[in-house]
XYZ file of C-alpha atoms in Angstrom:
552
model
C 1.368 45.192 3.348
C -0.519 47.129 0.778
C -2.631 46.424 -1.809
C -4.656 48.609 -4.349
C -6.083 47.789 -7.560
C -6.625 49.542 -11.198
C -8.999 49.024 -13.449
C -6.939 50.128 -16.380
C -4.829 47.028 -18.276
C -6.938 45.201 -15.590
C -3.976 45.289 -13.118
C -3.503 44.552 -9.462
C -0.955 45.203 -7.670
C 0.482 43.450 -4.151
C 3.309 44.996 -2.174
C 4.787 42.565 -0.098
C 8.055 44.202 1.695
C 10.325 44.540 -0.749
C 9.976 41.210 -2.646
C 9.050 41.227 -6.126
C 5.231 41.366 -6.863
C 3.588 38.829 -9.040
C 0.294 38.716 -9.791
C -2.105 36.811 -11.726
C -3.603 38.161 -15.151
C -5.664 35.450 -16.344
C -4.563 35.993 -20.331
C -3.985 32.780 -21.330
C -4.480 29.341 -19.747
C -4.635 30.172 -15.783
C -2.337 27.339 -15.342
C 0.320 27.945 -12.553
C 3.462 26.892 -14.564
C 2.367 29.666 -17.042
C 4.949 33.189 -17.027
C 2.559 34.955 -18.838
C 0.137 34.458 -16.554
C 1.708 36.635 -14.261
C 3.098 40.070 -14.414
C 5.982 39.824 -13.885
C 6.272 36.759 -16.804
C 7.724 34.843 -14.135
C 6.719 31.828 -12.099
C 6.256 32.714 -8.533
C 9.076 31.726 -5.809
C 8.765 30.847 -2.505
C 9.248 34.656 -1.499
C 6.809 36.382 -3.975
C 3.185 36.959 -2.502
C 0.426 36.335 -5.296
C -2.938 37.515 -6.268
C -5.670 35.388 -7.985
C -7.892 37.408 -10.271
C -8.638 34.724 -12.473
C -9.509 30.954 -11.837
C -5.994 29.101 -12.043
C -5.141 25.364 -12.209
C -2.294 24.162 -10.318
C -0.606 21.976 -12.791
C 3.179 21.216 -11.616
C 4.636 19.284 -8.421
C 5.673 22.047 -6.652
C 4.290 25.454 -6.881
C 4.981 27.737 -4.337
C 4.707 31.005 -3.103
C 4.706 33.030 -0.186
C 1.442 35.017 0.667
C -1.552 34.492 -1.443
C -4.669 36.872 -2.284
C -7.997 35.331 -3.577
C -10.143 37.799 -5.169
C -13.835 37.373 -4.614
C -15.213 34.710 -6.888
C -12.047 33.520 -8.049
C -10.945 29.977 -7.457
C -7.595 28.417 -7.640
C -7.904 24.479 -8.118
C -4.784 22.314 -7.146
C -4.775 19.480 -9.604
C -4.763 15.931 -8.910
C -1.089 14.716 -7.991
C 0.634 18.295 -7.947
C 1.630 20.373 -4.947
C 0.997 24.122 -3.462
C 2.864 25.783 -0.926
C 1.726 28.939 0.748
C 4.575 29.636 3.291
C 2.417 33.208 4.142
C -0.895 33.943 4.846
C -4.205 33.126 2.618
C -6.475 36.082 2.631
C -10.099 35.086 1.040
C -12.030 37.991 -0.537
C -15.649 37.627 0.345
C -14.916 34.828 3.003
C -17.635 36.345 5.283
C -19.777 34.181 2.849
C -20.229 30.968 4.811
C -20.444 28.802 0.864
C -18.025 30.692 -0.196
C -15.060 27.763 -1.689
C -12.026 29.307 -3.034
C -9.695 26.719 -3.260
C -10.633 23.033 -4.726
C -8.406 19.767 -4.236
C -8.635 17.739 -7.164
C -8.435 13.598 -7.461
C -8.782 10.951 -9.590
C -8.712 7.419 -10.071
C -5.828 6.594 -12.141
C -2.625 4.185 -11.429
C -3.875 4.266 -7.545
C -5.887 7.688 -6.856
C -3.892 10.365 -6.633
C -4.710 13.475 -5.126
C -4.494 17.007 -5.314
C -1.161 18.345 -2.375
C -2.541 22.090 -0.311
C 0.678 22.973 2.364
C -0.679 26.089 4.434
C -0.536 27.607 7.558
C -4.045 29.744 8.013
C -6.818 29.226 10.228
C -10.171 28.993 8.815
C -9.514 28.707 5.223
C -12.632 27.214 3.394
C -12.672 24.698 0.622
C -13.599 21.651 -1.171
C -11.487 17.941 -1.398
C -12.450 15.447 -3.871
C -11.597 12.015 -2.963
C -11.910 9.468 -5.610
C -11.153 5.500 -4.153
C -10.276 5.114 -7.795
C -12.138 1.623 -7.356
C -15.071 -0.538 -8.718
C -18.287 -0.926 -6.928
C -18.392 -3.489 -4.081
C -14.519 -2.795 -3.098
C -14.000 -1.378 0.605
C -11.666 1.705 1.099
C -10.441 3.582 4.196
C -11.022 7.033 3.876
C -10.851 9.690 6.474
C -12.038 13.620 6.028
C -9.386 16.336 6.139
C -11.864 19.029 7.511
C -11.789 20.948 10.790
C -14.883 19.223 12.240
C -14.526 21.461 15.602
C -15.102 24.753 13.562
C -17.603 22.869 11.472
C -19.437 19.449 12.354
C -19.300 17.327 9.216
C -22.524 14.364 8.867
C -22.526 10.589 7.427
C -24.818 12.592 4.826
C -21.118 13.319 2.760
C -21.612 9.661 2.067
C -25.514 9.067 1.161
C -25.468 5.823 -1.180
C -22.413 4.392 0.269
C -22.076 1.868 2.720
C -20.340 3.090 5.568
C -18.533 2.263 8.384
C -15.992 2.661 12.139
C -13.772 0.410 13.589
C -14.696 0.068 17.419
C -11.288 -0.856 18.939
C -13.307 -1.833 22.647
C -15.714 -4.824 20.743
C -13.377 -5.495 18.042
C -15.672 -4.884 15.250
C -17.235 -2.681 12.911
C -20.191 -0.197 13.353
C -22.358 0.297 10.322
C -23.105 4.022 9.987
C -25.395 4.608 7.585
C -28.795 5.031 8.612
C -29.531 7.712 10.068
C -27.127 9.834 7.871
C -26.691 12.560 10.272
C -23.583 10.444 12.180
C -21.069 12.805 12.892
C -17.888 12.366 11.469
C -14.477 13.486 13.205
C -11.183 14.514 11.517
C -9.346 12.707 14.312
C -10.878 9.124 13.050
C -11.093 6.627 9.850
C -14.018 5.205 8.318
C -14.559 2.584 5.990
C -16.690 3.241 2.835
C -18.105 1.243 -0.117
C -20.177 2.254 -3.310
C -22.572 -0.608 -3.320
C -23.856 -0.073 -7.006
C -22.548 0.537 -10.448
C -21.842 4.880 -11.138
C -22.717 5.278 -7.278
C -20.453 8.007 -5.285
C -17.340 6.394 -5.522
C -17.183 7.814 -9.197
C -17.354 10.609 -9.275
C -15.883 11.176 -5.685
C -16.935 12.159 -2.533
C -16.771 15.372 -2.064
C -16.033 17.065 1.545
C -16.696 21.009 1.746
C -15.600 22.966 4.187
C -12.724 24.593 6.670
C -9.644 22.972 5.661
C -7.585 21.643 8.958
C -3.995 22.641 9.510
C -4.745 22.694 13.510
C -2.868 20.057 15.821
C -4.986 16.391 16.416
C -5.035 14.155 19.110
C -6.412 10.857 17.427
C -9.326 8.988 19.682
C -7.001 5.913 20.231
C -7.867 3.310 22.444
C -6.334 -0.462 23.955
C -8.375 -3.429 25.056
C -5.715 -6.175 25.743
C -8.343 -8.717 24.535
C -8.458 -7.161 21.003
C -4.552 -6.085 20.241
C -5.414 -2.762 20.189
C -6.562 -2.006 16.331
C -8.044 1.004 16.097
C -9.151 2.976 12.509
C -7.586 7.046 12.004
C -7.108 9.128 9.330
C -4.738 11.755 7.701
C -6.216 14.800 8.740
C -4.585 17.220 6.670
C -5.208 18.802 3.010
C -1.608 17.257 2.547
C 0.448 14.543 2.515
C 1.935 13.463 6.451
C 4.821 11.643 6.688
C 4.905 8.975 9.337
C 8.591 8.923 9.632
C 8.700 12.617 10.461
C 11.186 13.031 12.950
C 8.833 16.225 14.173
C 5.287 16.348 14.470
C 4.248 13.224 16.191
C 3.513 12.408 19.608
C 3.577 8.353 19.779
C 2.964 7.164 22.685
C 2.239 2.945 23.261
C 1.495 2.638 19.468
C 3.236 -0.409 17.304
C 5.427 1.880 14.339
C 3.468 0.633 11.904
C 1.159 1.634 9.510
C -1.493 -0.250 7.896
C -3.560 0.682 4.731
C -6.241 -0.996 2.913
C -5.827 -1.565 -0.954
C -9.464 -2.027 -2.239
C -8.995 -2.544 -5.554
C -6.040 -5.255 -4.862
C -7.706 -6.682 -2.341
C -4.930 -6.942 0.541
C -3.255 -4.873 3.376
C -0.439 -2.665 2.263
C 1.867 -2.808 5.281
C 5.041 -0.226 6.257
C 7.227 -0.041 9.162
C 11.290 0.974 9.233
C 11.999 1.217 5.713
C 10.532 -1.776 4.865
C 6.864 -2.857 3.147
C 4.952 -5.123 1.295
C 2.081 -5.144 -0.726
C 3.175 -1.498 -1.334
C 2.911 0.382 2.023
C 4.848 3.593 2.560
C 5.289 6.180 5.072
C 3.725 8.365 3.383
C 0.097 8.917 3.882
C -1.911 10.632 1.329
C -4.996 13.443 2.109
C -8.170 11.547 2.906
C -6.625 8.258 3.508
C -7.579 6.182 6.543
C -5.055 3.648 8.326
C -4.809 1.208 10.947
C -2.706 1.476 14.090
C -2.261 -0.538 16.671
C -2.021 0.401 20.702
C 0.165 -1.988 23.086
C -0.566 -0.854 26.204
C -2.887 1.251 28.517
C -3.329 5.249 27.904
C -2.189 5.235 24.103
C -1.475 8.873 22.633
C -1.329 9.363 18.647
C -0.336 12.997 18.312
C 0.091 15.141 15.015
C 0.609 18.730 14.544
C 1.361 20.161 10.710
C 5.126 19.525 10.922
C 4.377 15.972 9.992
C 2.865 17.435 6.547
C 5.148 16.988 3.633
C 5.108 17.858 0.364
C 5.623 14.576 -1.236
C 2.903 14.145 -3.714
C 1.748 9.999 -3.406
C -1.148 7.995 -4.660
C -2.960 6.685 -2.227
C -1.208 3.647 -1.888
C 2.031 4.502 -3.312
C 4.919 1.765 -3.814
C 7.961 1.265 -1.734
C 10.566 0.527 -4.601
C 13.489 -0.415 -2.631
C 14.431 -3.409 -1.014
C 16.527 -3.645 2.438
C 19.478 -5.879 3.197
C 18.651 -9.528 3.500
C 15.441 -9.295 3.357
C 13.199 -11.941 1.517
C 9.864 -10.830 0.090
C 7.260 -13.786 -0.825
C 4.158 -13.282 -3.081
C 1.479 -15.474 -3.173
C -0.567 -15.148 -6.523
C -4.071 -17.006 -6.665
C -5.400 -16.142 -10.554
C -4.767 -12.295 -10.545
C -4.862 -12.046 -7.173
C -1.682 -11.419 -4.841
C -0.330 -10.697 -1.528
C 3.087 -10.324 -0.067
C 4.758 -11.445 3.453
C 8.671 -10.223 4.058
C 11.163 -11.938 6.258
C 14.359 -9.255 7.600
C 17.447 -9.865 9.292
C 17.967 -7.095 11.469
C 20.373 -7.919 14.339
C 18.369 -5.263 16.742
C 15.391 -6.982 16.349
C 14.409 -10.549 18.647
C 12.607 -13.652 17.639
C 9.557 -12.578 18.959
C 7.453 -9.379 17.787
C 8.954 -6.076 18.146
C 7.011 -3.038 17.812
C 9.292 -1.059 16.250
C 10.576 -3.520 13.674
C 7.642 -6.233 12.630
C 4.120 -5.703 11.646
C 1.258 -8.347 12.207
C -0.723 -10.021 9.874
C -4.571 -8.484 9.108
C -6.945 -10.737 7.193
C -8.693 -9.609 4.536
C -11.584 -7.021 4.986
C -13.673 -8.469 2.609
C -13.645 -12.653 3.526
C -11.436 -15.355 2.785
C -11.036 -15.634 -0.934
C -8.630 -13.589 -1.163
C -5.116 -15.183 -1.211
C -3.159 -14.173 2.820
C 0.628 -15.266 3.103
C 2.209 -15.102 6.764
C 5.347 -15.733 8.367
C 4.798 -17.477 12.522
C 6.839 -16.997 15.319
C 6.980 -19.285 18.552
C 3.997 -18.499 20.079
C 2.294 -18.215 16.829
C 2.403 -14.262 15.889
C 1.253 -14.242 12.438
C 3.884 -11.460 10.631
C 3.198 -9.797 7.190
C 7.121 -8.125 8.434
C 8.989 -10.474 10.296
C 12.654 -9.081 11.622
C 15.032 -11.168 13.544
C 18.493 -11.644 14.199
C 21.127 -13.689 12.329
C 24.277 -15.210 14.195
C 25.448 -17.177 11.233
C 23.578 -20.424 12.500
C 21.002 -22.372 10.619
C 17.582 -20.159 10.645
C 13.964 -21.718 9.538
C 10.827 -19.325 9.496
C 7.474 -21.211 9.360
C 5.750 -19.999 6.387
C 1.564 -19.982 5.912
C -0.929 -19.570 3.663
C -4.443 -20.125 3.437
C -7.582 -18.734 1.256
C -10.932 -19.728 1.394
C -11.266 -22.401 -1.770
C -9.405 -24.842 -3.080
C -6.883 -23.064 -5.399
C -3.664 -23.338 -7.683
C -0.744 -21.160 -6.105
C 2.253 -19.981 -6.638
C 4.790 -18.829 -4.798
C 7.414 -16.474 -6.177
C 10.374 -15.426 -3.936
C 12.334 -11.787 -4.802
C 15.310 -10.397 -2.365
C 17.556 -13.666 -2.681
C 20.525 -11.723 -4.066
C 20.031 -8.974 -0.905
C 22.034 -11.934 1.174
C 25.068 -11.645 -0.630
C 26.691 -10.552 2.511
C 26.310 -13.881 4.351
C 29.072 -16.112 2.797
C 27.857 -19.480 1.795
C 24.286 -19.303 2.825
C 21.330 -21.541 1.085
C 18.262 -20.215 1.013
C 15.495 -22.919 0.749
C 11.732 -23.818 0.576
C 10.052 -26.769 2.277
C 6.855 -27.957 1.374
C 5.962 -30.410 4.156
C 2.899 -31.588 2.817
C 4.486 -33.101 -0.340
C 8.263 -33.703 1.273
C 9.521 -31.190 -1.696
C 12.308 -28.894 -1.131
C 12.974 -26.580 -3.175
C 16.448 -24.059 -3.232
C 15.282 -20.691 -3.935
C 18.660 -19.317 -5.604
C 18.205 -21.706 -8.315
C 14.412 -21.672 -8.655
C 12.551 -18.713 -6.715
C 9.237 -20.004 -7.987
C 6.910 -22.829 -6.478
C 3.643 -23.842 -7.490
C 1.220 -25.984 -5.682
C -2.398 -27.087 -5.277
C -4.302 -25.618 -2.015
C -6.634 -27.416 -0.451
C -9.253 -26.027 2.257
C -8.310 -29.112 4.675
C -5.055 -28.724 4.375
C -2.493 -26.771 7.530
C -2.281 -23.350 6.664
C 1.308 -23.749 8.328
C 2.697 -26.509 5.571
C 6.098 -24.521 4.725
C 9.249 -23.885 5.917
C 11.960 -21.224 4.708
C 15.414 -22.260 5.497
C 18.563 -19.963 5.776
C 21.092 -22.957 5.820
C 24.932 -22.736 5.488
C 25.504 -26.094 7.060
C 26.572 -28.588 4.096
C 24.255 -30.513 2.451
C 21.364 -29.157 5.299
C 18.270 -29.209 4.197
C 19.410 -30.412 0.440
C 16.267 -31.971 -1.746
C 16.078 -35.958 -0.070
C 15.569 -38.448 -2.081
C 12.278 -38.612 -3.452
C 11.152 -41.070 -4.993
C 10.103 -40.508 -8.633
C 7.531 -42.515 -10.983
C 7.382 -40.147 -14.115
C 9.780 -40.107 -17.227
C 10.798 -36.681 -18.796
C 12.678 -36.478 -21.885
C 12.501 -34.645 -25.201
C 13.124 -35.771 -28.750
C 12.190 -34.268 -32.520
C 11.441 -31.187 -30.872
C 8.555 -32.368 -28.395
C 8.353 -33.008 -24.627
C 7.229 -35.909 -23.536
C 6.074 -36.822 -19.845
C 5.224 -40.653 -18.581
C 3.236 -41.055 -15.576
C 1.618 -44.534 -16.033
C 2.205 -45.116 -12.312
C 0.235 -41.843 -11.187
C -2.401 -42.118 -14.043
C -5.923 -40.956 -13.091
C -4.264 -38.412 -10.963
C -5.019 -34.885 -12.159
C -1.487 -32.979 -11.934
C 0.130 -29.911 -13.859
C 3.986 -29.503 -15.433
C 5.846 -26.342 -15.341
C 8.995 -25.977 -16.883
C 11.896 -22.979 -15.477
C 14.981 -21.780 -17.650
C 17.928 -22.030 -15.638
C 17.309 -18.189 -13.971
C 14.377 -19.885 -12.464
C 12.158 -18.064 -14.777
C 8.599 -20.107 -15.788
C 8.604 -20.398 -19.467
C 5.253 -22.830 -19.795
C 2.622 -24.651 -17.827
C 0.433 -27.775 -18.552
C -2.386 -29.441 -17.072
C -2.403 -33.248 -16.842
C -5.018 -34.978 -17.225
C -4.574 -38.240 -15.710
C -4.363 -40.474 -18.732
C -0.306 -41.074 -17.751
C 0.893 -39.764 -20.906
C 1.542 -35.906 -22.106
C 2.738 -34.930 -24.954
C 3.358 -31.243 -26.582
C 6.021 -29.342 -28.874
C 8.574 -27.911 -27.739
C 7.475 -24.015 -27.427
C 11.194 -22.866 -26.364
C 14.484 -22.330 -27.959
C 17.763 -24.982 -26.704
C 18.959 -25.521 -23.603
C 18.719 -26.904 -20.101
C 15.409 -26.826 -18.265
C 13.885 -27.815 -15.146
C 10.366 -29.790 -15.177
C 8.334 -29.926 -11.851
C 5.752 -32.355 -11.786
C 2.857 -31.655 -9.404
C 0.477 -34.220 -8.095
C -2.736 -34.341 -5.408
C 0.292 -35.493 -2.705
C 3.154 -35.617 -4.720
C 6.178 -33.769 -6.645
C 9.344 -34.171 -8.821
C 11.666 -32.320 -10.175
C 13.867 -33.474 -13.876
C 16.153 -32.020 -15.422
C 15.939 -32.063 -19.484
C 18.119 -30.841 -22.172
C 16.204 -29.331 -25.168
C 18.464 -30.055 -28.545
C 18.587 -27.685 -31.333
């Protein structure tokens, strides 16, 4: 390869075999997706070798090229959410400079903190990574820094005036990090960070400068049998990894499932085989930490750069779609949520199977936060649960629990993914209040949560035996009815009982909600247009159901 340079028109050229030679002129914008930024007015391919002679912006998905030249204080920035390629070498002008940064990873904290996408395949390459949580002050995030720590030892210092923190899989519990600040911090871990005050690190975000990795890790993973095994890594690359790479990973006694914390939600975003909730993927983006879990004695966790993708996420991007019969419950406490998922899989068991359920984690940051579980036998709590179906009567125990006395709903998504199973009722059981509920014609269910009560008060029935499970006969001491376009509920026998009313369309939709006081008598206009509705009545021990029709 050649390359010489002319001062006249400000040209330089780059021979690269005989591909054609694009370079970059600087004229206009320095943006990437720019032609006349480059001399040959072309966007470079994944063939042409580059030159950077100006300070360009990577502003598109996927730019690519083949070998790349950075002139000596130049800088080429990949912008938050796009992609770069380098299939060739980078060369660095003036890299003998220890501070010398010539390439800068952009993020943000918009719709879930993206980040900037680098794909390469040089050694010692030197660089900066922003990583903005894209969170508010007191939330927890797992972070992890994609620097090559053995060519350069990274400190706690990247973190001053956060609170920061390890998981120690051997004691089950966290080790505070912060003081002193010179902690070393390894590319083959995860760490748990949180701006404490208002404007602190966390916005703008932490910045990690240095040699970017694209070297083969072998994650310090560890199993106590006591403990389950949890242990804390990180995505060590300047890229995206893809944990369902069928190349690139060594796995070796660890559960296939990943676990990432959603800060700003407030809940565990959980993937494994295709399926998710709470928006987990396989897809891991640069600088995010996740939880694994070992399930047996000398656990390997193994990644070389043929796990790298370039698939450009947020941090916590969404899994859109939805498997075959599978069931997907969200609890929602005020404006908080979190999700549990029952699958029939017929390679799956009853009881947990690494390679098709994922556990349950509680909340990093206490119990008010709402936490929705499916149990097995023995009392596995699932945030996945896959099991068989042999076309016999199936019930799941469903819990929930959260650390005050609440109002929750319930709201049940997937029933028309069981299509395939001819005849089969899908139904909820509230044992507490002896209300049961069938999803397909009302996937909603709201109830008051009490501290006292078992966190284990619901069952999910997959019934196709006749009349099975059907509502029983409850007894019912209200009156609904509506007349001269008002709704009028009697409950003289449960007066001075506190209770709400919400009413469903016949898609199972909620179209209102009212609180009774206890004075046995509610009255209100009619907010909706004609037709059939369903009133549930909710009391301190107590439900019904009535049907009214709403005249024109």
């Amino acid at each position: 390869d050649t390359y010489s340079a002319s001062t006249s028109n400000q040209v330089t050229t780059y021979t690269e075999s005989s591909e054609p030679d694009y370079i970059f002129l600087g004229t206009v914008d320095n943006l990437w997706n720019r032609a006349a930024n480059w001399s040959s007015n072309l966007v470079p391919g994944n063939t042409n070798s580059v030159i950077i002679r100006a300070n360009c912006y990577v502003n598109i998905a996927n730019a690519v090229c083949n070998n790349m030249l950075i002139e000596t204080d130049r800088m080429l920035t990949v912008g938050a959410g796009q992609n770069l390629t380098v299939n060739g070498e980078i060369t660095e002008e003036g890299s003998a400079n220890p501070t010398r940064v010539s390439i800068i990873i952009e993020s943000n904290g918009i719709n879930g903190s993206s980040t900037g996408n680098l794909m390469h395949h040089t050694d010692g390459v030197r660089g900066r990574i922003h990583r903005n949580t894209g969170g508010l002050f007191g939330e927890y995030h797992l972070v992890s820094v994609p620097l090559n720590t053995n060519t350069e030892t990274e400190y706690s210092a990247t973190f001053l005036g956060s609170y920061l923190a390890r998981y120690n899989e051997s004691a089950n519990n966290w080790i505070q990090m912060n003081t002193p600040t010179d902690n070393i911090i390894y590319r083959d871990r995860g760490y748990m960070v949180m701006d404490p005050e208002p404007g602190g690190p966390g916005d703008p975000p932490y910045t990690y400068e240095g040699i970017f990795n694209q070297n083969q890790v072998s994650f310090a993973v560890s199993y106590t049998a006591s403990n389950r095994g949890w242990n804390l890594v990180g995505n060590p690359y300047p890229s995206t990894i893809d944990w369902n790479s069928s190349t690139g990973w060594t796995k070796t006694n660890i559960d296939n499932t990943v676990y990432t914390w959603n800060g700003s939600g407030g809940y565990w975003q959980t993937y494994i085989n295709g399926s998710s909730v709470n928006g987990g993927s396989r897809y891991i983006a640069p600088g995010q930490g996740f939880m694994v879990r070992t399930n047996s004695a000398s656990p390997a966790l193994i990644i070389n750069y043929n796990a790298r993708t370039t698939q450009t996420v947020s941090f916590f991007k969404s899994s859109k779609e939805e498997a075959p019969n599978s069931l997907r419950i969200k609890s929602i406490v005020n404006e908080k949520q979190d999700e549990a998922l029952i699958v029939f899989n017929e390679q799956s068991t009853s009881m947990f199977d690494r390679n098709y359920d994922a556990y349950n984690l509680s909340p990093l940051t206490g119990t008010l936060l709402p936490d929705v579980y499916t149990l097995d036998a023995d009392l596995n709590r699932y945030s996945i649960n896959a099991m068989p179906y042999n076309n016999e009567d199936k019930t799941v125990d469903l819990a929930f629990k959260i650390g005050t006395d609440e109002s929750v709903s319930f709201r049940f998504t997937g029933i028309e993914t069981f299509a395939g199973i001819e005849n089969l009722k899908i139904l909820l059981e509230d044992t507490k209040t002896n209300y049961t509920q069938l999803l397909s014609e009302n996937p909603e269910y709201s109830f008051a949560y009490y501290t006292s009560d078992d966190p284990a008060r619901f069952k999910i029935h997959f019934a196709k035996t006749t009349g099975l499970f059907e509502q029983p006969s409850v007894q019912k001491y209200c009156q609904v009815f509506a007349i001269n376009g008002e709704l009028h509920i009697r409950y003289s026998s449960l007066s001075g009982n506190a209770g709400t009313a919400q009413i469903y369309d016949i898609s199972g939709r909620t179209i209102a909600s009212y609180q009774l006081n206890g004075n046995g008598t509610f009255i209100t206009s009619v907010p909706f247009r004609a037709g059939a509705y369903l009133v549930k009545l909710s009391f301190s021990g107590h439900s019904e159901a009535h049907k009214v029709i709403i005249s024109e």
